[in-house]
């Protein structure tokens, strides 16, 4: 960052010392993990710039938008429909949940045996280091897993503008009705917050912008089916992570430019790794910035990650919304159709996810799948066991990993991942 943003951070009420510490660590990891990679696509420079300014220029943009009357909505889950937010000329941002912060203080509020992702949300709030969180006019929490829904009861004490969205747990007619009602309520809450009436045209535009972003991410995913893989898993994950922060129009345009370059690289046989490098599919819990631990270990061990079955990945964006409704009701139905397909592990039963992982492994030519669960995340940990049996029955290599955001288990993980890669090679 070339500009001094300290007055802006101060205005947002950030703890400058703790925030400096966060930025320093983030910069160091970015340098060591992302920038040190070889043979990156040139157009990844855009992502490097966005990341270097993620707490600077992007926050400045958000604050300028707020001064012009626009609202900022923070979200933790891919069930929060960005389409509705955009329809009210508001801006949606994903909230940082990818690293430990102020753990000792957090564990005074929620139990130690809570997943890192939830603890991270508390850590960022308690230590006042997330400018996105502090800039948000509304923060949306969702009743998904037990950990989240109970933790939000506590988080509400720290974030008074926390809006809770209830989500179904079953893909039944009643579940669908619940989601429909919740989206209707969310639309009303956003209308009230922004003072903007959401018309059919506005909602269609919101849907179109979001569809375009998802299409660009699908295009990128499709290109990763090539061998040699034209982009590393780390860079692809970074793109998926930045999708939650950046302006959607600018992001879509930039990702399409990256895809143009990747198409050229594929024609020339120019990969991020040599041809026939062992290919890994990553499946499991979402990996928010700056959680790069597992793909970093995998790629350092000589394999390449070719796909992410995760909410920060294909689970989050693979379906588009049919955008031809003529009334708000029809468009809301179309949104529910789209979001009801997300196969998050909070659903029971959730056979679609297992099926999707098997399909992805095949489509991306994966030699093996690594399933990643955060410690204390029952939904994903439990689903990983039948998934392992099913994929192994199909002679597909499968490794289950449970970890957290600390670096304490790095040696042990490295050994297991290296052994797995040796087997699949
Ligand atoms: S749609 S995956 S973003 S809920 S890791 S907090 S499940 S104990 S994150 Fe998620 Fe929405 Fe589902 Fe996606 Fe709980 Fe597990 Fe923690 Fe998790």
Short mmCIF file of C-alpha atoms in Angstrom, two decimals, residues 100 103 106-107 110-120 144-151 285-286 345-346 371-384 400-406 408-409:
data_model
loop_
_atom_site.label_atom_id
_atom_site.label_comp_id
_atom_site.label_asym_id
_atom_site.label_seq_id
_atom_site.Cartn_x
_atom_site.Cartn_y
_atom_site.Cartn_z
CA UNK A 100 -7.02 -16.95 14.22
CA UNK A 103 -8.01 -16.58 20.49
CA UNK A 106 -12.60 -15.50 21.94
CA UNK A 107 -12.44 -18.61 24.10
CA UNK A 110 -17.39 -19.39 23.02
CA UNK A 111 -15.95 -22.82 23.85
CA UNK A 112 -12.47 -23.84 22.75
CA UNK A 113 -13.96 -26.76 20.84
CA UNK A 114 -15.67 -24.51 18.29
CA UNK A 115 -14.45 -24.56 14.69
CA UNK A 116 -11.75 -22.06 13.66
CA UNK A 117 -14.02 -20.34 11.16
CA UNK A 118 -16.51 -19.31 13.84
CA UNK A 119 -13.76 -18.36 16.28
CA UNK A 120 -12.15 -16.25 13.59
CA UNK A 144 -26.75 -23.31 9.38
CA UNK A 145 -24.62 -25.59 11.56
CA UNK A 146 -25.21 -25.75 15.33
CA UNK A 147 -21.91 -23.97 15.97
CA UNK A 148 -22.86 -20.97 13.89
CA UNK A 149 -26.43 -20.61 15.05
CA UNK A 150 -25.51 -20.76 18.74
CA UNK A 151 -22.44 -18.57 18.30
CA UNK A 285 -15.07 -26.70 4.50
CA UNK A 286 -14.74 -23.23 2.99
CA UNK A 345 -23.24 -30.40 4.70
CA UNK A 346 -25.83 -28.86 7.01
CA UNK A 371 -11.14 -33.92 2.10
CA UNK A 372 -10.51 -31.03 4.45
CA UNK A 373 -12.58 -30.51 7.60
CA UNK A 374 -11.99 -27.96 10.26
CA UNK A 375 -11.66 -29.49 13.70
CA UNK A 376 -15.01 -29.55 15.52
CA UNK A 377 -16.95 -29.22 12.28
CA UNK A 378 -19.30 -32.18 12.58
CA UNK A 379 -21.25 -31.68 9.33
CA UNK A 380 -18.20 -31.93 7.06
CA UNK A 381 -16.25 -34.41 9.22
CA UNK A 382 -19.17 -36.83 9.34
CA UNK A 383 -19.90 -36.53 5.62
CA UNK A 384 -16.28 -37.23 4.78
CA UNK A 400 -9.28 -37.18 5.03
CA UNK A 401 -7.66 -34.32 6.87
CA UNK A 402 -8.84 -32.48 9.96
CA UNK A 403 -7.05 -29.34 10.96
CA UNK A 404 -7.49 -25.79 12.25
CA UNK A 405 -5.93 -22.42 11.50
CA UNK A 406 -2.82 -22.93 13.61
CA UNK A 408 1.12 -26.54 14.93
CA UNK A 409 0.22 -29.59 12.85
#
